[in-house]
XYZ file of C-alpha atoms in Angstrom:
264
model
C 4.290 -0.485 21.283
C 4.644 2.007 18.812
C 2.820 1.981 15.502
C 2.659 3.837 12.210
C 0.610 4.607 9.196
C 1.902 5.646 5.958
C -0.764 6.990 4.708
C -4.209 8.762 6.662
C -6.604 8.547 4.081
C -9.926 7.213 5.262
C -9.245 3.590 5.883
C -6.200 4.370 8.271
C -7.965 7.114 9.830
C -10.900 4.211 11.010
C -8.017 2.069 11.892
C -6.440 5.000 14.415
C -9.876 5.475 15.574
C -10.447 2.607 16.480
C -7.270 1.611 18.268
C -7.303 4.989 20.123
C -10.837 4.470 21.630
C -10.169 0.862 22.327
C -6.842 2.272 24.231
C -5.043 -0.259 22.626
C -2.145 2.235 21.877
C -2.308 5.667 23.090
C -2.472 8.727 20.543
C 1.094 9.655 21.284
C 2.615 6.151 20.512
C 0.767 6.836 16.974
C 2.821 8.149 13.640
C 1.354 8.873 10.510
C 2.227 10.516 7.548
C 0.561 12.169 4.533
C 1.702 13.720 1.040
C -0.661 16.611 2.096
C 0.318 18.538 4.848
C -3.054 20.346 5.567
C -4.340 16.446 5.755
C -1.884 15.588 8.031
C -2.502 18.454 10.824
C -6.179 17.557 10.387
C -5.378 13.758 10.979
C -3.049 14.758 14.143
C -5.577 17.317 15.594
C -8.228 14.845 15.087
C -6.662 12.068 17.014
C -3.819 13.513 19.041
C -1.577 11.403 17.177
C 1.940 12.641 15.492
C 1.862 13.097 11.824
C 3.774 14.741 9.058
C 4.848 14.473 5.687
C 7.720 12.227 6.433
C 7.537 8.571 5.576
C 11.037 7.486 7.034
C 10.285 9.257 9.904
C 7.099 6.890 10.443
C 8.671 3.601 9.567
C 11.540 4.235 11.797
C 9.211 4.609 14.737
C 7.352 2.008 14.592
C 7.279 -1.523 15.903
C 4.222 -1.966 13.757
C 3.889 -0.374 10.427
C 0.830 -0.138 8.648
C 1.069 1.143 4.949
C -2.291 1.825 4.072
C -1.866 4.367 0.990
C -3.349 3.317 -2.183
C -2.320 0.117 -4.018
C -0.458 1.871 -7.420
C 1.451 4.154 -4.569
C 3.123 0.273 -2.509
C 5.784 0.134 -5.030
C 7.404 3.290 -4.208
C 6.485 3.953 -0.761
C 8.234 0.259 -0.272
C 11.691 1.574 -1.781
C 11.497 4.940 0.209
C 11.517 3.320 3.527
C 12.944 -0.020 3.116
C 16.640 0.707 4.420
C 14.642 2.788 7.936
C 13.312 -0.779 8.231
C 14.604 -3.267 11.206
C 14.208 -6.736 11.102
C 11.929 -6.757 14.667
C 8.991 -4.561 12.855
C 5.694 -5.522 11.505
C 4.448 -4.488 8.263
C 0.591 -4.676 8.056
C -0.660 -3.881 4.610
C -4.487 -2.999 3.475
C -4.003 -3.257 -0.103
C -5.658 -5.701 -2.513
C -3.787 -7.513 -5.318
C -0.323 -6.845 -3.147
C 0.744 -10.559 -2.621
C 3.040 -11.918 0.289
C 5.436 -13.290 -2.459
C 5.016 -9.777 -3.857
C 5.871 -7.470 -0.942
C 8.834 -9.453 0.082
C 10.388 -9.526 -3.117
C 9.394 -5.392 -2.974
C 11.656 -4.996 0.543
C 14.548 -7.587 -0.696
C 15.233 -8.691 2.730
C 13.486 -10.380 5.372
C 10.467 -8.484 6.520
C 7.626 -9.767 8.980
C 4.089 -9.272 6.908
C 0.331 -9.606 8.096
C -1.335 -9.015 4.753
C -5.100 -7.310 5.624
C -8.282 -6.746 3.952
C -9.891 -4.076 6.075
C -13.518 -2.879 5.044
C -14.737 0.817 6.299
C -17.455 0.286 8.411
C -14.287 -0.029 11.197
C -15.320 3.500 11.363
C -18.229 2.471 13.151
C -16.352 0.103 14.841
C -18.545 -2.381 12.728
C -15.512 -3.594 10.403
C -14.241 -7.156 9.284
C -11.120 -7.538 8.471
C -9.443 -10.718 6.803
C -5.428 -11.332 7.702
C -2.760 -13.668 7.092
C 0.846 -13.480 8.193
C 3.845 -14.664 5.982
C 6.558 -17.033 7.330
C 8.516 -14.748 9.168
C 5.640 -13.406 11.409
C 6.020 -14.840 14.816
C 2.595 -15.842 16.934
C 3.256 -12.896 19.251
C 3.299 -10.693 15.721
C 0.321 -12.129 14.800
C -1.416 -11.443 18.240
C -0.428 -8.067 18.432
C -2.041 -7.239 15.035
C -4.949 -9.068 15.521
C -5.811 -7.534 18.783
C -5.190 -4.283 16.779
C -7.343 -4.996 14.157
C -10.185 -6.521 16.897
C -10.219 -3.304 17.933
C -12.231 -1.831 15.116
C -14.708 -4.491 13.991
C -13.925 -8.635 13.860
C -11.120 -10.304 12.533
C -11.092 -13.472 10.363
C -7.499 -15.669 9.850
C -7.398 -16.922 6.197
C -5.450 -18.453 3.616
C -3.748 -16.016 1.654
C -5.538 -17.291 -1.681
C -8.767 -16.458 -0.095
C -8.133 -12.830 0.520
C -9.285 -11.564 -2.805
C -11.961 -12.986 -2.166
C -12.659 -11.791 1.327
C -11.778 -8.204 0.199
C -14.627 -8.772 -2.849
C -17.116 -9.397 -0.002
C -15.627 -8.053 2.778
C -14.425 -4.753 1.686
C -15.994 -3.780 -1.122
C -19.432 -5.467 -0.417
C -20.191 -2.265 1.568
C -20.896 -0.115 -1.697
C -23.076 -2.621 -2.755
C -25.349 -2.129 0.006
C -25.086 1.169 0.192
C -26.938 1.355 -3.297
C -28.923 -1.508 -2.401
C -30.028 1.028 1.036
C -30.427 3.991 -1.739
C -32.512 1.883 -3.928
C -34.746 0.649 -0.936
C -34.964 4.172 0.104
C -35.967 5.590 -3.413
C -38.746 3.179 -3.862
C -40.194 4.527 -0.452
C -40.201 7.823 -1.486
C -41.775 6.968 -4.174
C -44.751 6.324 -2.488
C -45.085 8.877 -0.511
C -41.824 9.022 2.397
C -40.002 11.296 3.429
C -36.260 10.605 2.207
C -34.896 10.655 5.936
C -37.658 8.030 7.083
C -36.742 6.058 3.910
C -33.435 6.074 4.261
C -33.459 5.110 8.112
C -35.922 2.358 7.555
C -33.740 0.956 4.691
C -30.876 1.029 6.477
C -32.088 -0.224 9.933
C -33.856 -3.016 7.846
C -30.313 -4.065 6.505
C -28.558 -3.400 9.726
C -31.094 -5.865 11.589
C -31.401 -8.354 8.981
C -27.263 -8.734 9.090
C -27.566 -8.754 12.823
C -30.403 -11.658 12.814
C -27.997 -13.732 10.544
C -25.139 -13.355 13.037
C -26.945 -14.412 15.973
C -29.354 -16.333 14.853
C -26.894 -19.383 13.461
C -29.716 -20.059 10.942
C -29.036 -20.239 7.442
C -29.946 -16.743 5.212
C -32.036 -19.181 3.126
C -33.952 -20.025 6.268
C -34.324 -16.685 7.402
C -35.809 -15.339 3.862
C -38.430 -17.900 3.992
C -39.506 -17.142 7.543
C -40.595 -13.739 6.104
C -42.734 -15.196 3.111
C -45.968 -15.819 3.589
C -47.519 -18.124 0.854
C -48.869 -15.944 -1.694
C -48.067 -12.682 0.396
C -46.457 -9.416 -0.572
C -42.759 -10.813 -0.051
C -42.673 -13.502 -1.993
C -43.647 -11.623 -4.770
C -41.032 -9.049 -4.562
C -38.397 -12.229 -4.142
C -39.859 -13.378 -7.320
C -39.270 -10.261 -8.997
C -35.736 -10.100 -8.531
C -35.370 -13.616 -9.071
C -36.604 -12.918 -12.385
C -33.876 -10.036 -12.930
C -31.008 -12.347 -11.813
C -30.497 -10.529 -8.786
C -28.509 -13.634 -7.152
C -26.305 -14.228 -10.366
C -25.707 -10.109 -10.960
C -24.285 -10.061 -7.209
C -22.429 -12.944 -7.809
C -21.068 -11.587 -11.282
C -20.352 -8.154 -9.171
C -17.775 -10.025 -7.084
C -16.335 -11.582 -9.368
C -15.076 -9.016 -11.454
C -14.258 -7.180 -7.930
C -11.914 -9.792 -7.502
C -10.408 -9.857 -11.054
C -9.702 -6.084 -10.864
C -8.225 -6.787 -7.212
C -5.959 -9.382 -8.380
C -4.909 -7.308 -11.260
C -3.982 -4.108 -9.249
């Protein structure tokens, strides 16, 4: 199996990470391509893979095709390469907004598509990534991607109205922890830690927390309260951000991630 990334930006370079260290596909079997060449020897010295410049040259080697350049660019990158295409290939796309109904209409013939919402913590091999196939992908297409995909982080099958939604919380969710973690960290230092001690007990706190809801099978809701001692220290940070809306700001947050998704 032979795949191929049309574009090596940071989410495919997790992806090829990934799938090389899981030795789901060896580095050789691997073709990407770049509009900056400098990027592209980087990405192919990094990984062992083969990369270039060339987009035809990708999508004609590959049994599954991954174009995971920037939304704006699908448009064009779809009419460069759609007569290299062959009816046997797999096109797995990363992009948000890009609609099944969409993409086919984009390659004007029949095309197998697993539409993805990847999220970057794959380069930790800590992703999630939503999927769902159109008609034309076969079960063995579908298994071959999602063993791909399971090879950076955990894979969820959805209906494709829900992956907006999934790449809201999914995807971009990230960046709102990250300034959650930041936030956590500059409260620390201001009273008195260092900023790498703040910043590792932030971050382990969120890391663990995640972790406990995972495994635990108990309910976040459940979990908060099991910290809160009446009339203790936690419950009265709780009610401070209760009192700034922090549940209805978060909630507000990914919504309008999911209107700007939808209109992309």
């Amino acid at each position: 199996m032979k795949l191929g990334f049309i574009g090596c930006g940071n989410m495919a370079k997790a992806m090829i990470k990934g799938i090389v260290a899981s030795g789901a596909v060896a580095p050789g079997e691997i073709y990407g391509s770049n509009a900056t060449p400098e990027h592209a020897a980087a990405v192919a010295e990094e990984f062992g893979i083969n990369a270039g410049t060339n987009n035809i040259t990708v999508a004609e080697n590959a049994d599954i095709l991954f174009l995971s350049v920037k939304p704006y660019q699908y448009e064009a990158v779809i009419v460069e390469i759609r007569g290299a295409m062959r009816p046997e290939q797999t096109v797995v796309t990363i992009a948000p907004g890009k609609t099944i109904a969409w993409l086919e209409e984009q390659f004007g013939a029949p095309v197998r598509i697993v539409r993805t919402a990847p999220n970057t913590p794959a380069h930790v091999l800590a992703g999630v990534t939503a999927y769902c196939p159109n008609s034309l992908a076969t079960a063995e297409d579908v298994a071959a991607v999602e063993c791909l995909l399971a090879s950076f982080g955990t894979t969820v099958e959805l209906e494709e109205s829900q992956l907006d939604a999934a790449s809201a919380i999914g995807g971009s969710s990230p960046a709102y922890v990250y300034m959650f973690i930041e936030a956590l960290a500059d409260a620390g230092v201001a009273e008195g830690l260092k900023r790498p001690q703040a910043y590792q007990l932030a971050a382990q706190g969120v890391l663990g927390a995640a972790k406990l809801v995972l495994e635990s099978g108990k309910h976040p809701g459940q979990l908060k309260d099991e910290v809160c001692s009446p009339s203790g220290s936690t419950i009265r940070g709780l009610e401070v951000l209760e009192k700034g809306a922090f549940r209805g700001t978060v909630i507000d947050a990914l919504r309008t991630t999911i209107e700007k998704a939808r209109a992309l």
